PDB file of C-alpha atoms and ligand atoms in Angstrom:
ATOM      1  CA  UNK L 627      43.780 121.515 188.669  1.00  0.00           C
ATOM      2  CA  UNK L 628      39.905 120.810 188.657  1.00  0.00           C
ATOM      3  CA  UNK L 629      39.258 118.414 191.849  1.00  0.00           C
ATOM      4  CA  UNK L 630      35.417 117.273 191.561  1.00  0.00           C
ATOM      5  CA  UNK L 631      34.412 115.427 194.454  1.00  0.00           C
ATOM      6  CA  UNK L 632      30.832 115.317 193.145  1.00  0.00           C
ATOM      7  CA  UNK L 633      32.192 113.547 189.317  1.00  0.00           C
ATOM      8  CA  UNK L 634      30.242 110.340 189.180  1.00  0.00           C
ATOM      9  CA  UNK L 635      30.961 110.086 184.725  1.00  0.00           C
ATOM     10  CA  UNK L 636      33.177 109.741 182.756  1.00  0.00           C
ATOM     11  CA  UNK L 637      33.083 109.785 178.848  1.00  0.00           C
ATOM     12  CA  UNK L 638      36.022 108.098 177.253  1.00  0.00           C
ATOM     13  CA  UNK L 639      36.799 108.757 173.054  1.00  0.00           C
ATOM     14  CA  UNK L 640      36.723 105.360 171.510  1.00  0.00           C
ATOM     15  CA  UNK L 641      40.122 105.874 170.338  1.00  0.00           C
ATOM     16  CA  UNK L 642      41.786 106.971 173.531  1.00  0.00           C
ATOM     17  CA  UNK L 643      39.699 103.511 175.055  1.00  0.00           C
ATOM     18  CA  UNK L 644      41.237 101.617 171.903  1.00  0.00           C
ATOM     19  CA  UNK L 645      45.142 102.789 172.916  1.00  0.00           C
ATOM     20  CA  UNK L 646      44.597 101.824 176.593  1.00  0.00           C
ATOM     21  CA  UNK L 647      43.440  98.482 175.724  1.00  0.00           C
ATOM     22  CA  UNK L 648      46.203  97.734 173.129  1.00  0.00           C
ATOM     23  CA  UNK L 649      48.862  99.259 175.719  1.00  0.00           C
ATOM     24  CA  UNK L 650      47.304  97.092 178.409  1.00  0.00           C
ATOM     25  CA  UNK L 651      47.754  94.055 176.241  1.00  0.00           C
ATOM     26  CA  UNK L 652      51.496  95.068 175.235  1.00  0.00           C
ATOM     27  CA  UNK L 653      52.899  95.124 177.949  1.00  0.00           C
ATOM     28  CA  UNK L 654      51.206  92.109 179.693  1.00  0.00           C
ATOM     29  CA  UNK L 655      52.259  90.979 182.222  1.00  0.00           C
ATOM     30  CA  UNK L 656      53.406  94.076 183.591  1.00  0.00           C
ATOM     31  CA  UNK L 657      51.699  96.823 184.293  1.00  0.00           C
ATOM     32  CA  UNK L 658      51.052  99.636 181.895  1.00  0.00           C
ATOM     33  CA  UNK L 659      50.185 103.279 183.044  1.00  0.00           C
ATOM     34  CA  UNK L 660      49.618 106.956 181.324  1.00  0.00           C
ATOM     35  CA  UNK L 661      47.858 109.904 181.695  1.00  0.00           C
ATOM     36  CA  UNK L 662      44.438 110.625 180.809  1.00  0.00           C
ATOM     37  CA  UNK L 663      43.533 114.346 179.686  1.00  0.00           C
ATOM     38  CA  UNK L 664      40.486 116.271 178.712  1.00  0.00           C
ATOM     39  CA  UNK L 665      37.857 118.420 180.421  1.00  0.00           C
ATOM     40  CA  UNK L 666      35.529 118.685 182.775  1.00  0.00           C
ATOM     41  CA  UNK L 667      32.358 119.965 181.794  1.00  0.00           C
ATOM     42  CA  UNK L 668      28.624 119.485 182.816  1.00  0.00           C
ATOM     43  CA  UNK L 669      29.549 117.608 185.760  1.00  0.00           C
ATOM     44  CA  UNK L 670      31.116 114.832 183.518  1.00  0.00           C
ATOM     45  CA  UNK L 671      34.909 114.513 183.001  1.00  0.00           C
ATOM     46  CA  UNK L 672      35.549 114.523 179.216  1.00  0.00           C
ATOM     47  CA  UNK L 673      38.597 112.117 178.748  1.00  0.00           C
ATOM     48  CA  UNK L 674      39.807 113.264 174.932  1.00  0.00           C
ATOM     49  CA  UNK L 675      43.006 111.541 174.672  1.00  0.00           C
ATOM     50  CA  UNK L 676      45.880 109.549 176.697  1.00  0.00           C
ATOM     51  CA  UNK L 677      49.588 109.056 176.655  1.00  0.00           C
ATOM     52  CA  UNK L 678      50.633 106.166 177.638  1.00  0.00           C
ATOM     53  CA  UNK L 679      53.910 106.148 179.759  1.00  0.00           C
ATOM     54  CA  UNK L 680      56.620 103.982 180.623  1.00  0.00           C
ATOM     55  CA  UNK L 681      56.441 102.377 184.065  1.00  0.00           C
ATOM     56  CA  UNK L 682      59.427 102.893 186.080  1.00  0.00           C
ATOM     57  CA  UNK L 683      58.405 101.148 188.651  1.00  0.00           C
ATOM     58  CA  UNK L 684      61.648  98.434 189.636  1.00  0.00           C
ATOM     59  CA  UNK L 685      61.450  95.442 187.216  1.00  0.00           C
ATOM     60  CA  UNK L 686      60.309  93.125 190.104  1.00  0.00           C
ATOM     61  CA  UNK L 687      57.785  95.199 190.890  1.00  0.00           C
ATOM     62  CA  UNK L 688      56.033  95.833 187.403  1.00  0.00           C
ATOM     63  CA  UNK L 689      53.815  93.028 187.606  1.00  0.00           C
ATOM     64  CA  UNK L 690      51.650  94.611 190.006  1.00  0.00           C
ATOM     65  CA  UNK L 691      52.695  98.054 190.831  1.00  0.00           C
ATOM     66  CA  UNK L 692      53.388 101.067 188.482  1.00  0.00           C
ATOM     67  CA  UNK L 693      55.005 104.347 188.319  1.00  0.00           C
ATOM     68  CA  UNK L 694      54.781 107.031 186.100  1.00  0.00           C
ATOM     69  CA  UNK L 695      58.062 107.907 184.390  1.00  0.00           C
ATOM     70  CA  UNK L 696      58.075 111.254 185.338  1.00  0.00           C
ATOM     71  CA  UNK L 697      59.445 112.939 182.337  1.00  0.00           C
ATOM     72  CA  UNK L 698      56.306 111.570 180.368  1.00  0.00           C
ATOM     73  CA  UNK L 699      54.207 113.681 183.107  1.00  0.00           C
ATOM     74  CA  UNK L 700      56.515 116.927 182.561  1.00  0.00           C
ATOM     75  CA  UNK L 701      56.128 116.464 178.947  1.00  0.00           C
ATOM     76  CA  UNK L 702      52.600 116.541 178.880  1.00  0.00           C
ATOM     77  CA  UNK L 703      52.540 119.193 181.471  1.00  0.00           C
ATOM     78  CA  UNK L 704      54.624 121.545 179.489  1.00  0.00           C
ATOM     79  CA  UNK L 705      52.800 120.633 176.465  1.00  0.00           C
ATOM     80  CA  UNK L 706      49.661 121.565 177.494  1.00  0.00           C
ATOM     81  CA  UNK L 707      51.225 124.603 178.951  1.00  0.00           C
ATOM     82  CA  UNK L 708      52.533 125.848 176.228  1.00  0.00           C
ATOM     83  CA  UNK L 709      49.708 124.908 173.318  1.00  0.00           C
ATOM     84  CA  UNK L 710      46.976 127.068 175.652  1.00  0.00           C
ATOM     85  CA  UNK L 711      45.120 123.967 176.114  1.00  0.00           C
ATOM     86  CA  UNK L 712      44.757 125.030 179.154  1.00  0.00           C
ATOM     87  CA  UNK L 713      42.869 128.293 177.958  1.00  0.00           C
ATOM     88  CA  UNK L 714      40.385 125.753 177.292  1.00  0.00           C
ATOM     89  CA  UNK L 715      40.512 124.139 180.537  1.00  0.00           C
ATOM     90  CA  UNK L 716      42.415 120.826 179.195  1.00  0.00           C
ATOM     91  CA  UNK L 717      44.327 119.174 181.848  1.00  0.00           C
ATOM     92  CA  UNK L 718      45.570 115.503 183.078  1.00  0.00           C
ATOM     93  CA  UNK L 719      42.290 114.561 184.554  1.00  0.00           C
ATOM     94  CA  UNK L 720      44.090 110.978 186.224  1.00  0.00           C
ATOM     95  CA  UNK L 721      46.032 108.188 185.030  1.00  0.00           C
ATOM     96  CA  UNK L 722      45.304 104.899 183.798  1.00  0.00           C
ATOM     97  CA  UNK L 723      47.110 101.794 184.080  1.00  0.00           C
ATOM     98  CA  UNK L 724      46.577  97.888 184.034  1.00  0.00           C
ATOM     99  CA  UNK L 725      45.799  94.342 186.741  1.00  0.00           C
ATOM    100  CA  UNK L 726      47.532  92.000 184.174  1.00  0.00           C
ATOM    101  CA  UNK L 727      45.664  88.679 184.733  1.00  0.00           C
ATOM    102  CA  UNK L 728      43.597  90.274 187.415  1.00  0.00           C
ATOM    103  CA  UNK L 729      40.263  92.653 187.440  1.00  0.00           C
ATOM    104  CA  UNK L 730      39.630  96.238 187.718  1.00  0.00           C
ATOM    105  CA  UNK L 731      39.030  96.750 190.862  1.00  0.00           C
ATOM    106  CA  UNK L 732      41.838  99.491 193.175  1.00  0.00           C
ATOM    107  CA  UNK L 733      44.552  96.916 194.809  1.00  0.00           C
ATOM    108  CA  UNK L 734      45.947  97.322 198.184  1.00  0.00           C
ATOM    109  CA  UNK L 735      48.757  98.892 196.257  1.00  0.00           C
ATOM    110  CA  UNK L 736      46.339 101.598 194.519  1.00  0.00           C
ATOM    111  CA  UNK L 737      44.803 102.214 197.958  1.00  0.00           C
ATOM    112  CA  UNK L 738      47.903 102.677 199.483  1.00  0.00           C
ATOM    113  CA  UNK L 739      50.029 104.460 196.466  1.00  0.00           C
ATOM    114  CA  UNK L 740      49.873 108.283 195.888  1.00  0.00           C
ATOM    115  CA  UNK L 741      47.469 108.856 193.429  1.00  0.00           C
ATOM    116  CA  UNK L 742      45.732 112.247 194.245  1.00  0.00           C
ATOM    117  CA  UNK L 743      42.342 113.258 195.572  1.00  0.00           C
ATOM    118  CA  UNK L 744      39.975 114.020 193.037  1.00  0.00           C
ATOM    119  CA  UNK L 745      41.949 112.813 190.302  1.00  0.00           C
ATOM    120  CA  UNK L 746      40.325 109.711 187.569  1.00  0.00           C
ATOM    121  CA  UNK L 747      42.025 106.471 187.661  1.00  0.00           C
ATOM    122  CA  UNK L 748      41.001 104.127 185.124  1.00  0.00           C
ATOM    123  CA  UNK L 749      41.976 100.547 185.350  1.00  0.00           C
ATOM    124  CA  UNK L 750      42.217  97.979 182.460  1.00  0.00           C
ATOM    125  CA  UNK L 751      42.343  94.134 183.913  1.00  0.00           C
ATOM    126  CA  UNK L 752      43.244  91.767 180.539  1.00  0.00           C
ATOM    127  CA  UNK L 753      42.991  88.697 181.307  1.00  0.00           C
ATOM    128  CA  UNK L 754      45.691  87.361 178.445  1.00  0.00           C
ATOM    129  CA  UNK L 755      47.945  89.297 176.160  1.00  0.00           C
ATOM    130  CA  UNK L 756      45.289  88.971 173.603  1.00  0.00           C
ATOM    131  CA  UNK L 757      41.402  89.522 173.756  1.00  0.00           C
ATOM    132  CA  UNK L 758      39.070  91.897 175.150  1.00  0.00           C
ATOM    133  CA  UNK L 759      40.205  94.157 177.956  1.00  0.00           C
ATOM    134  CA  UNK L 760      37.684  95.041 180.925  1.00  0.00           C
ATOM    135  CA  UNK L 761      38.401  98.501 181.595  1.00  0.00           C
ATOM    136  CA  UNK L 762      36.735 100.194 184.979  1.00  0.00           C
ATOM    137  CA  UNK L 763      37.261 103.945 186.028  1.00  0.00           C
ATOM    138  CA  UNK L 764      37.451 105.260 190.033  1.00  0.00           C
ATOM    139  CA  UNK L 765      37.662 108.564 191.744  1.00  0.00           C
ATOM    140  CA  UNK L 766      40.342 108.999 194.342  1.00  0.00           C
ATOM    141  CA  UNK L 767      38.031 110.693 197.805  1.00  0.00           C
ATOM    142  CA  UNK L 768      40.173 110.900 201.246  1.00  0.00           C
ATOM    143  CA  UNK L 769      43.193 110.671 201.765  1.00  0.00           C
ATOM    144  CA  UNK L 770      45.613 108.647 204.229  1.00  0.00           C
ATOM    145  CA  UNK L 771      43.514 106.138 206.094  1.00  0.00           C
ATOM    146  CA  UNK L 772      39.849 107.293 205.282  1.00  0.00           C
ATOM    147  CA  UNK L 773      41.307 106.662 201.283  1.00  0.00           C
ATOM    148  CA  UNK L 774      38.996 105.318 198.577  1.00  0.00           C
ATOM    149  CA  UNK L 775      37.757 105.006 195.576  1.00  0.00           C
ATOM    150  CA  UNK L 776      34.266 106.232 194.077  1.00  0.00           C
ATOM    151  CA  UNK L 777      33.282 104.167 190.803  1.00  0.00           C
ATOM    152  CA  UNK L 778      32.651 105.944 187.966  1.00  0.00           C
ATOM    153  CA  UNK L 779      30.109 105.022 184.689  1.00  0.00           C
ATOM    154  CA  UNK L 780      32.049 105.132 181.805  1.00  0.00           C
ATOM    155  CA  UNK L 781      30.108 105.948 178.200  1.00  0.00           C
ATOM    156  CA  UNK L 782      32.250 105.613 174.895  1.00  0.00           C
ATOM    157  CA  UNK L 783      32.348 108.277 172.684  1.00  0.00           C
ATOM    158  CA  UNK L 784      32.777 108.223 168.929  1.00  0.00           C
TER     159      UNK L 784
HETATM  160 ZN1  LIG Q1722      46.431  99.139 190.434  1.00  0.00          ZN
END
């Protein structure tokens, strides 16, 4: 897997920004999370499409923590295995998931949770279960204590 420390863009297809936001909103007020995929090309990574996943996080803890359901992630693996996508250098490029009621910016939880180095993590931060959804993306740099994230711009595609 591609792991661009120098990424600083991110182009997101208007549909694949559409799904986030409606998954965001359905599942207020927990937490929603998925996988984004594309390519990286030009310095940019290309996000193409998403699959949203179920969080398996503990019920309790939904509300402001997420985890993947890890078959989704096999799934898409395989998937992508098996179609060649990754003849043409598709991959998961990061996650995304939602701050129900709060903003876009990494929690403690994000800083402290095991999302990879030089992976895209895109958060969506709806303020209600309707409305429009503020969505921000971040690069994972460091790791352990010297963790962060890296903003990234975000353009829409058509
Ligand atoms: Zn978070």
């Amino acid at each position: 897997m591609h792991r661009p420390r120098k990424l600083l863009e991110l182009t997101l297809a208007r549909r694949a920004r559409l799904l986030i936001a409606a998954d965001a909103r359905a599942r207020f007020p927990e937490e929603c999370c998925g996988l984004l995929i594309g390519v990286l090309r030009a310095g940019k990574a290309h996000v193409t499409r998403v699959v949203p996943a179920a969080n398996v996080a503990p019920p309790a803890r939904r509300r402001r923590h997420f985890e993947i359901d890890p078959g989704a992630l096999f799934a898409v693996r395989r998937t992508l295995r098996e179609s060649g996508a990754t003849r043409h250098r598709e991959a998961i490029l990061g996650y995304f998931h939602s701050h129900p009621g709060g903003n876009a910016l990494p929690s403690g939880a994000d800083l402290a949770g095991a999302h990879e180095v030089g992976l895209v993590t895109l958060i969506a931060a709806p303020p209600r279960k309707a409305g429009v959804v503020p969505l921000r993306a971040w690069l994972r740099l460091g790791g352990g204590p010297s963790s962060r994230f890296r903003p990234l711009k975000i353009t829409t595609d058509l």
